[in-house]
Amino acid sequence: MQKTAKCAVFMGHNVPFEVREYPVTTPPKGYGASRLLASGVCGTDLHIHSGRLGGDPETIIGHEFVGQLFDCDPAEAAEYGLKIGDNVIADIAVPCGECPLCLAGDDANCVRMQCTNEDHVDHAPYLFGGYAEVNYTPLANLLKIPEGLDPRMVCTFACPGPTALHAFSLAKRANIDIPAMKTAVVQGLGPVGMFAAMWLCAVGVENVYAVSTGKNPDRDALALTFGVKKVFRLNEENAVDAMTAELLEATGGLGVDLVYEASGAPSAVPVGLNLLRNRGVYLIPGQYSNHGDIAISPQLITFKALQILGSSQYSMVDVRDYLAFLSDHPELHQRILALGTGYAVEDVNRAFEDAYAGKNVKTMLVMEK
Ligand SMILES: [Zn+2]
Ligand SMILES: [Zn+2]
């Protein structure tokens, strides 16, 4: 095993990451050390780097780490169903386990949530975050990736997948039967929207539509390969009115059963409210950072008796559901694998430039390209 590991250290908003090297040491009690296989650059990381979300300098950000477990106490690992050599996915969320949300079985919405990657990089064993060749994570936060699932493929939607699934799981908790729905619209085709669209098609929703900016034709085409019926492009003339009219007609004048907001654009929300039928369901996991306010027509919520659910974090349960979904759908694997573009850890700043430019569907740091 290597004696040192490179990592990309977050130095503050809008300044380049610093690439440093730290010694690889024996993991502390309760921790596992894993060697990088793939680590995703998330939209959240771009928000942190650009200053839209908080983040402390001299930490290793990155929360989509997939690696191979190479050092831990075997007896401790066994308690979590893990052993050395396993491919693992790390979940950074540490719910308190004691607040009303945790006690109600909804620990993704814990009011005292902590994260495993917040420590200062000078604090041994240094490498807590995802942007590193070696990662230290509590064994309780590692999940074994089943044999037969390519780790890089798993990394593609490592956070967008569970994020999307958590919104669906909140709908299920509210007794909403999404697979039985006929017509759904996904707003936004970033990673969360793409995964949500893929999932809706895979679970059998008959007509899945998507809405995109139209600036990324490759992504629109990709959505169609996952079974999306049509992508409405907002850069086309009269786009919102034309889409609304077409979807009303397609649903016999009723409106759609489900809208899934994954664009992050406040302007998407009044459009979504308008598209829904009476008792329609609006899932809103996409508004993850503050892009300003928007006027809505609250009477639509009342008169259509809408069901609106927000969703933000996810927990280990959702990561487990994500792995199960991938295992159940081998037909998707090759297409998902093709979405990732890998960069070495030392090329982190180039990876971020390309991610900002929207060049890749999924940007990830990898050990071997
Ligand atoms: Zn993420
Ligand atoms: Zn809690």
CSV table of C-alpha atoms and ligand atoms in Angstrom, one decimal:
chain,number,residue,atom,x,y,z
A,1,MET,CA,0.0,0.0,0.0
A,2,GLN,CA,1.1,3.5,-0.7
A,3,LYS,CA,2.8,5.5,2.1
A,4,THR,CA,1.3,8.8,1.2
A,5,ALA,CA,-1.9,9.9,-0.5
A,6,LYS,CA,-2.7,13.0,-2.6
A,7,CYS,CA,-5.7,15.1,-1.8
A,8,ALA,CA,-7.3,18.3,-3.0
A,9,VAL,CA,-7.7,20.8,-0.2
A,10,PHE,CA,-10.5,23.4,-0.3
A,11,MET,CA,-8.9,26.8,0.3
A,12,GLY,CA,-11.9,29.0,0.3
A,13,HIS,CA,-14.5,30.4,-2.1
A,14,ASN,CA,-13.5,30.9,-5.7
A,15,VAL,CA,-9.8,30.1,-5.2
A,16,PRO,CA,-8.1,27.0,-6.6
A,17,PHE,CA,-7.8,23.8,-4.6
A,18,GLU,CA,-4.4,23.0,-3.2
A,19,VAL,CA,-3.0,19.6,-4.0
A,20,ARG,CA,-1.2,18.2,-0.9
A,21,GLU,CA,0.2,14.8,0.2
A,22,TYR,CA,-0.5,13.3,3.6
A,23,PRO,CA,0.8,10.1,5.2
A,24,VAL,CA,-1.4,7.0,5.1
A,25,THR,CA,-1.7,5.8,8.7
A,26,THR,CA,-3.6,3.1,10.6
A,27,PRO,CA,-7.3,4.2,10.8
A,28,PRO,CA,-8.6,5.2,14.2
A,29,LYS,CA,-10.9,2.9,16.1
A,30,GLY,CA,-14.2,2.6,14.4
A,31,TYR,CA,-12.8,3.8,11.1
A,32,GLY,CA,-12.1,2.2,7.8
A,33,ALA,CA,-9.4,3.3,5.3
A,34,SER,CA,-10.3,3.0,1.6
A,35,ARG,CA,-8.4,3.5,-1.5
A,36,LEU,CA,-10.0,5.8,-4.1
A,37,LEU,CA,-11.8,4.2,-7.0
A,38,ALA,CA,-14.0,7.2,-8.0
A,39,SER,CA,-15.2,10.3,-6.2
A,40,GLY,CA,-17.9,12.5,-7.7
A,41,VAL,CA,-17.9,16.3,-8.0
A,42,CYS,CA,-21.4,17.2,-6.9
A,43,GLY,CA,-23.4,20.4,-7.7
A,44,THR,CA,-23.2,21.0,-4.0
A,45,ASP,CA,-19.4,21.1,-4.2
A,46,LEU,CA,-19.6,23.7,-7.0
A,47,HIS,CA,-22.0,25.7,-4.7
A,48,ILE,CA,-19.5,25.5,-1.8
A,49,HIS,CA,-16.5,26.4,-4.0
A,50,SER,CA,-18.4,29.4,-5.6
A,51,GLY,CA,-19.6,30.6,-2.2
A,52,ARG,CA,-23.3,29.9,-2.6
A,53,LEU,CA,-23.0,27.4,0.3
A,54,GLY,CA,-20.8,27.5,3.4
A,55,GLY,CA,-17.7,25.5,3.7
A,56,ASP,CA,-14.6,25.8,5.9
A,57,PRO,CA,-11.2,26.4,4.3
A,58,GLU,CA,-8.6,23.7,4.6
A,59,THR,CA,-11.0,20.8,4.6
A,60,ILE,CA,-11.3,18.1,2.1
A,61,ILE,CA,-14.7,18.4,0.5
A,62,GLY,CA,-16.3,15.7,-1.6
A,63,HIS,CA,-19.0,13.5,-0.4
A,64,GLU,CA,-19.4,10.9,-3.2
A,65,PHE,CA,-16.5,8.6,-2.4
A,66,VAL,CA,-16.4,5.1,-3.7
A,67,GLY,CA,-13.3,3.0,-2.8
A,68,GLN,CA,-11.8,-0.3,-1.8
A,69,LEU,CA,-11.5,-0.9,2.0
A,70,PHE,CA,-7.9,-1.8,2.7
A,71,ASP,CA,-7.4,-1.2,6.5
A,72,CYS,CA,-9.6,-1.5,9.5
A,73,ASP,CA,-10.2,-3.7,12.5
A,74,PRO,CA,-11.6,-6.9,11.0
A,75,ALA,CA,-13.9,-7.6,14.0
A,76,GLU,CA,-15.3,-4.1,14.0
A,77,ALA,CA,-15.8,-4.2,10.2
A,78,ALA,CA,-17.7,-7.5,10.5
A,79,GLU,CA,-20.3,-5.8,12.7
A,80,TYR,CA,-21.2,-3.7,9.7
A,81,GLY,CA,-21.0,-6.6,7.2
A,82,LEU,CA,-17.7,-5.4,5.8
A,83,LYS,CA,-14.3,-6.9,5.2
A,84,ILE,CA,-11.0,-5.8,3.8
A,85,GLY,CA,-11.1,-5.9,0.0
A,86,ASP,CA,-14.7,-4.9,-0.2
A,87,ASN,CA,-15.7,-2.1,-2.5
A,88,VAL,CA,-17.5,0.5,-0.4
A,89,ILE,CA,-19.5,3.7,-0.8
A,90,ALA,CA,-19.1,6.3,2.0
A,91,ASP,CA,-22.1,8.3,3.2
A,92,ILE,CA,-21.1,11.4,5.1
A,93,ALA,CA,-24.4,12.0,7.0
A,94,VAL,CA,-24.3,11.3,10.7
A,95,PRO,CA,-27.8,11.8,12.2
A,96,CYS,CA,-28.0,12.3,15.9
A,97,GLY,CA,-30.3,9.3,16.5
A,98,GLU,CA,-32.1,11.2,19.3
A,99,CYS,CA,-34.1,14.1,17.8
A,100,PRO,CA,-37.9,13.7,17.0
A,101,LEU,CA,-37.1,13.2,13.3
A,102,CYS,CA,-34.5,10.4,13.9
A,103,LEU,CA,-36.9,8.8,16.4
A,104,ALA,CA,-39.6,8.8,13.8
A,105,GLY,CA,-37.4,6.9,11.4
A,106,ASP,CA,-36.7,9.9,9.2
A,107,ASP,CA,-33.0,10.4,10.0
A,108,ALA,CA,-32.2,12.1,6.7
A,109,ASN,CA,-34.0,15.1,8.1
A,110,CYS,CA,-32.2,15.0,11.5
A,111,VAL,CA,-32.2,18.5,13.1
A,112,ARG,CA,-28.6,18.0,14.4
A,113,MET,CA,-27.1,16.4,11.4
A,114,GLN,CA,-23.3,16.2,11.3
A,115,CYS,CA,-20.9,15.1,8.5
A,116,THR,CA,-17.9,12.9,8.5
A,117,ASN,CA,-15.8,15.2,6.2
A,118,GLU,CA,-15.8,18.4,8.2
A,119,ASP,CA,-12.5,18.0,10.0
A,120,HIS,CA,-9.6,20.3,9.4
A,121,VAL,CA,-7.0,18.7,7.1
A,122,ASP,CA,-4.3,19.1,9.8
A,123,HIS,CA,-6.3,16.8,12.1
A,124,ALA,CA,-5.0,13.1,11.8
A,125,PRO,CA,-5.7,11.0,9.9
A,126,TYR,CA,-6.3,14.0,7.6
A,127,LEU,CA,-8.2,12.5,4.8
A,128,PHE,CA,-11.8,12.6,5.8
A,129,GLY,CA,-13.3,14.0,2.6
A,130,GLY,CA,-13.9,12.5,-0.9
A,131,TYR,CA,-11.3,14.4,-2.9
A,132,ALA,CA,-8.4,12.2,-1.9
A,133,GLU,CA,-6.6,9.0,-2.9
A,134,VAL,CA,-7.3,7.5,0.5
A,135,ASN,CA,-10.3,8.2,2.7
A,136,TYR,CA,-11.1,7.6,6.3
A,137,THR,CA,-14.7,7.1,7.2
A,138,PRO,CA,-16.4,5.6,10.2
A,139,LEU,CA,-17.3,1.9,9.4
A,140,ALA,CA,-20.9,2.8,10.3
A,141,ASN,CA,-21.0,5.1,7.3
A,142,LEU,CA,-19.7,2.6,4.8
A,143,LEU,CA,-21.8,0.3,2.7
A,144,LYS,CA,-20.6,-2.6,0.8
A,145,ILE,CA,-21.1,-2.4,-3.0
A,146,PRO,CA,-22.6,-5.7,-4.1
A,147,GLU,CA,-20.4,-7.9,-6.4
A,148,GLY,CA,-21.2,-7.3,-10.0
A,149,LEU,CA,-21.7,-3.5,-9.7
A,150,ASP,CA,-18.8,-1.6,-11.2
A,151,PRO,CA,-17.6,1.0,-8.6
A,152,ARG,CA,-17.2,3.8,-11.1
A,153,MET,CA,-20.8,3.1,-12.3
A,154,VAL,CA,-22.0,3.3,-8.7
A,155,CYS,CA,-20.2,6.6,-8.3
A,156,THR,CA,-22.0,8.2,-11.2
A,157,PHE,CA,-25.2,8.8,-9.1
A,158,ALA,CA,-23.6,8.2,-5.7
A,159,CYS,CA,-25.3,11.3,-4.2
A,160,PRO,CA,-27.9,12.4,-6.9
A,161,GLY,CA,-29.3,8.8,-6.8
A,162,PRO,CA,-30.0,8.7,-3.0
A,163,THR,CA,-31.1,12.4,-3.2
A,164,ALA,CA,-33.7,11.6,-5.8
A,165,LEU,CA,-34.7,8.4,-4.1
A,166,HIS,CA,-35.2,10.2,-0.7
A,167,ALA,CA,-37.9,12.4,-2.3
A,168,PHE,CA,-39.6,9.3,-3.7
A,169,SER,CA,-39.4,7.7,-0.2
A,170,LEU,CA,-41.0,10.7,1.4
A,171,ALA,CA,-43.8,10.4,-1.1
A,172,LYS,CA,-44.2,6.7,-0.2
A,173,ARG,CA,-44.4,7.6,3.5
A,174,ALA,CA,-47.2,9.9,2.5
A,175,ASN,CA,-49.0,6.9,0.9
A,176,ILE,CA,-48.4,8.2,-2.6
A,177,ASP,CA,-48.1,5.4,-5.1
A,178,ILE,CA,-45.7,6.8,-7.7
A,179,PRO,CA,-45.2,3.6,-9.8
A,180,ALA,CA,-49.0,3.5,-10.4
A,181,MET,CA,-49.0,7.0,-11.9
A,182,LYS,CA,-49.5,7.6,-15.6
A,183,THR,CA,-47.8,10.9,-16.3
A,184,ALA,CA,-44.8,12.6,-14.7
A,185,VAL,CA,-42.7,15.6,-15.6
A,186,VAL,CA,-39.1,16.1,-14.4
A,187,GLN,CA,-37.9,19.6,-14.4
A,188,GLY,CA,-34.2,19.8,-15.0
A,189,LEU,CA,-31.8,17.2,-16.4
A,190,GLY,CA,-28.8,17.6,-14.1
A,191,PRO,CA,-27.7,14.4,-12.3
A,192,VAL,CA,-30.7,14.4,-9.9
A,193,GLY,CA,-33.2,15.0,-12.6
A,194,MET,CA,-31.6,12.5,-14.9
A,195,PHE,CA,-31.7,9.8,-12.2
A,196,ALA,CA,-35.3,10.7,-11.2
A,197,ALA,CA,-36.4,10.4,-14.9
A,198,MET,CA,-34.5,7.1,-15.2
A,199,TRP,CA,-36.1,5.8,-12.0
A,200,LEU,CA,-39.6,6.9,-13.0
A,201,CYS,CA,-39.3,5.1,-16.4
A,202,ALA,CA,-37.8,2.0,-14.7
A,203,VAL,CA,-40.6,1.6,-12.1
A,204,GLY,CA,-43.2,1.8,-14.9
A,205,VAL,CA,-44.6,5.3,-15.0
A,206,GLU,CA,-46.2,5.3,-18.4
A,207,ASN,CA,-45.4,8.8,-19.7
A,208,VAL,CA,-42.3,10.5,-18.3
A,209,TYR,CA,-41.5,13.9,-19.7
A,210,ALA,CA,-38.6,16.2,-18.9
A,211,VAL,CA,-37.9,19.9,-19.1
A,212,SER,CA,-34.4,21.2,-19.9
A,213,THR,CA,-32.7,24.5,-20.6
A,214,GLY,CA,-32.1,23.2,-24.1
A,215,LYS,CA,-28.4,24.2,-23.8
A,216,ASN,CA,-27.2,20.6,-23.6
A,217,PRO,CA,-28.7,18.6,-26.5
A,218,ASP,CA,-26.6,15.5,-25.5
A,219,ARG,CA,-28.3,15.4,-22.1
A,220,ASP,CA,-31.7,15.7,-23.7
A,221,ALA,CA,-30.9,12.8,-26.1
A,222,LEU,CA,-29.6,10.8,-23.2
A,223,ALA,CA,-32.8,11.2,-21.3
A,224,LEU,CA,-34.7,9.8,-24.3
A,225,THR,CA,-32.5,6.6,-24.2
A,226,PHE,CA,-33.6,6.1,-20.6
A,227,GLY,CA,-37.3,6.0,-21.7
A,228,VAL,CA,-38.3,9.7,-21.4
A,229,LYS,CA,-41.0,10.4,-23.9
A,230,LYS,CA,-40.1,13.9,-24.8
A,231,VAL,CA,-37.8,16.7,-23.6
A,232,PHE,CA,-39.3,20.2,-23.6
A,233,ARG,CA,-36.6,22.8,-24.2
A,234,LEU,CA,-37.0,26.1,-22.4
A,235,ASN,CA,-34.9,28.0,-25.0
A,236,GLU,CA,-37.5,27.4,-27.7
A,237,GLU,CA,-40.0,30.1,-28.4
A,238,ASN,CA,-43.1,30.2,-26.3
A,239,ALA,CA,-41.8,27.0,-24.6
A,240,VAL,CA,-43.7,27.1,-21.3
A,241,ASP,CA,-47.1,27.8,-22.9
A,242,ALA,CA,-46.6,25.3,-25.6
A,243,MET,CA,-45.5,22.6,-23.1
A,244,THR,CA,-48.5,23.4,-20.8
A,245,ALA,CA,-50.9,23.1,-23.6
A,246,GLU,CA,-49.4,19.9,-24.9
A,247,LEU,CA,-49.4,18.2,-21.5
A,248,LEU,CA,-53.0,19.3,-20.8
A,249,GLU,CA,-54.0,17.8,-24.0
A,250,ALA,CA,-52.0,14.6,-23.4
A,251,THR,CA,-53.8,14.2,-20.0
A,252,GLY,CA,-57.3,14.8,-21.3
A,253,GLY,CA,-57.4,18.3,-19.8
A,254,LEU,CA,-56.6,17.1,-16.3
A,255,GLY,CA,-52.9,18.0,-15.9
A,256,VAL,CA,-50.1,15.7,-14.9
A,257,ASP,CA,-49.9,13.4,-11.8
A,258,LEU,CA,-46.4,14.2,-10.7
A,259,VAL,CA,-43.9,17.0,-11.2
A,260,TYR,CA,-40.4,16.5,-9.9
A,261,GLU,CA,-38.4,19.7,-9.5
A,262,ALA,CA,-34.7,19.1,-10.1
A,263,SER,CA,-33.7,22.2,-11.9
A,264,GLY,CA,-32.9,24.5,-9.0
A,265,ALA,CA,-34.4,27.4,-10.9
A,266,PRO,CA,-37.0,29.3,-8.8
A,267,SER,CA,-38.9,30.0,-12.0
A,268,ALA,CA,-39.6,26.3,-12.4
A,269,VAL,CA,-41.9,26.2,-9.4
A,270,PRO,CA,-44.9,28.3,-10.7
A,271,VAL,CA,-44.6,26.3,-13.9
A,272,GLY,CA,-44.8,23.0,-12.0
A,273,LEU,CA,-47.8,24.1,-9.9
A,274,ASN,CA,-49.5,25.0,-13.1
A,275,LEU,CA,-48.9,21.6,-14.8
A,276,LEU,CA,-50.4,19.5,-12.0
A,277,ARG,CA,-53.8,17.9,-11.9
A,278,ASN,CA,-56.1,18.1,-8.9
A,279,ARG,CA,-54.5,16.2,-6.0
A,280,GLY,CA,-51.3,16.1,-8.1
A,281,VAL,CA,-47.9,15.6,-6.4
A,282,TYR,CA,-45.1,18.1,-6.5
A,283,LEU,CA,-41.7,16.8,-5.2
A,284,ILE,CA,-39.2,19.5,-4.7
A,285,PRO,CA,-35.7,18.3,-3.9
A,286,GLY,CA,-34.0,20.6,-6.5
A,287,GLN,CA,-34.0,24.0,-4.8
A,288,TYR,CA,-30.7,23.4,-3.0
A,289,SER,CA,-29.3,26.9,-2.9
A,290,ASN,CA,-30.7,30.4,-2.8
A,291,HIS,CA,-31.4,31.7,-6.3
A,292,GLY,CA,-33.8,34.3,-5.1
A,293,ASP,CA,-37.6,34.5,-4.7
A,294,ILE,CA,-40.4,34.0,-7.1
A,295,ALA,CA,-44.1,34.8,-7.2
A,296,ILE,CA,-46.4,31.8,-7.1
A,297,SER,CA,-50.2,31.6,-7.1
A,298,PRO,CA,-51.0,29.9,-3.7
A,299,GLN,CA,-54.7,29.5,-4.7
A,300,LEU,CA,-53.5,26.7,-7.0
A,301,ILE,CA,-52.3,24.7,-4.0
A,302,THR,CA,-55.8,25.1,-2.4
A,303,PHE,CA,-58.0,24.7,-5.4
A,304,LYS,CA,-56.1,21.8,-6.9
A,305,ALA,CA,-55.6,20.3,-3.4
A,306,LEU,CA,-52.0,19.7,-4.3
A,307,GLN,CA,-49.6,17.5,-2.4
A,308,ILE,CA,-46.2,19.3,-2.1
A,309,LEU,CA,-43.2,17.7,-0.6
A,310,GLY,CA,-39.7,19.1,-0.2
A,311,SER,CA,-36.7,16.9,0.3
A,312,SER,CA,-33.0,17.7,0.9
A,313,GLN,CA,-30.7,15.2,2.6
A,314,TYR,CA,-30.5,11.5,2.4
A,315,SER,CA,-29.3,8.8,4.7
A,316,MET,CA,-27.8,5.3,4.6
A,317,VAL,CA,-31.3,3.9,3.9
A,318,ASP,CA,-31.4,5.8,0.7
A,319,VAL,CA,-27.9,4.7,-0.3
A,320,ARG,CA,-28.9,1.1,0.3
A,321,ASP,CA,-32.0,1.7,-1.9
A,322,TYR,CA,-29.8,3.2,-4.6
A,323,LEU,CA,-27.5,0.1,-4.6
A,324,ALA,CA,-30.6,-2.2,-4.7
A,325,PHE,CA,-32.0,-0.2,-7.6
A,326,LEU,CA,-28.7,-0.6,-9.6
A,327,SER,CA,-28.6,-4.3,-8.8
A,328,ASP,CA,-32.2,-4.7,-10.0
A,329,HIS,CA,-31.5,-2.9,-13.3
A,330,PRO,CA,-28.4,-4.4,-15.0
A,331,GLU,CA,-29.8,-3.1,-18.4
A,332,LEU,CA,-28.9,0.4,-17.2
A,333,HIS,CA,-25.3,-0.3,-16.2
A,334,GLN,CA,-23.4,0.4,-19.4
A,335,ARG,CA,-25.3,3.6,-20.1
A,336,ILE,CA,-24.7,4.9,-16.6
A,337,LEU,CA,-21.0,4.0,-16.7
A,338,ALA,CA,-20.6,6.0,-19.9
A,339,LEU,CA,-21.7,9.2,-18.2
A,340,GLY,CA,-18.6,9.6,-16.0
A,341,THR,CA,-15.5,11.6,-16.9
A,342,GLY,CA,-12.5,10.9,-14.7
A,343,TYR,CA,-9.7,13.2,-13.6
A,344,ALA,CA,-6.7,12.5,-11.4
A,345,VAL,CA,-6.8,14.1,-7.9
A,346,GLU,CA,-4.0,16.5,-8.9
A,347,ASP,CA,-6.1,17.7,-11.8
A,348,VAL,CA,-8.9,18.8,-9.5
A,349,ASN,CA,-8.9,22.4,-10.7
A,350,ARG,CA,-9.3,21.3,-14.3
A,351,ALA,CA,-12.1,19.0,-13.2
A,352,PHE,CA,-13.9,21.9,-11.5
A,353,GLU,CA,-13.4,24.2,-14.6
A,354,ASP,CA,-15.0,21.5,-16.8
A,355,ALA,CA,-17.8,20.9,-14.2
A,356,TYR,CA,-18.6,24.6,-14.1
A,357,ALA,CA,-18.7,24.7,-17.9
A,358,GLY,CA,-21.2,21.8,-17.9
A,359,LYS,CA,-18.8,19.8,-20.1
A,360,ASN,CA,-19.4,16.4,-18.4
A,361,VAL,CA,-22.6,14.7,-17.3
A,362,LYS,CA,-20.7,13.5,-14.3
A,363,THR,CA,-17.2,14.8,-13.3
A,364,MET,CA,-15.3,12.5,-11.0
A,365,LEU,CA,-11.8,12.1,-9.5
A,366,VAL,CA,-10.3,8.7,-10.1
A,367,MET,CA,-7.2,6.8,-9.2
A,368,GLU,CA,-6.6,5.3,-12.7
A,369,LYS,CA,-8.0,7.0,-15.7
B,1,ZN,ZN,-23.8,15.5,-3.6
B,2,ZN,ZN,-31.6,13.5,14.8
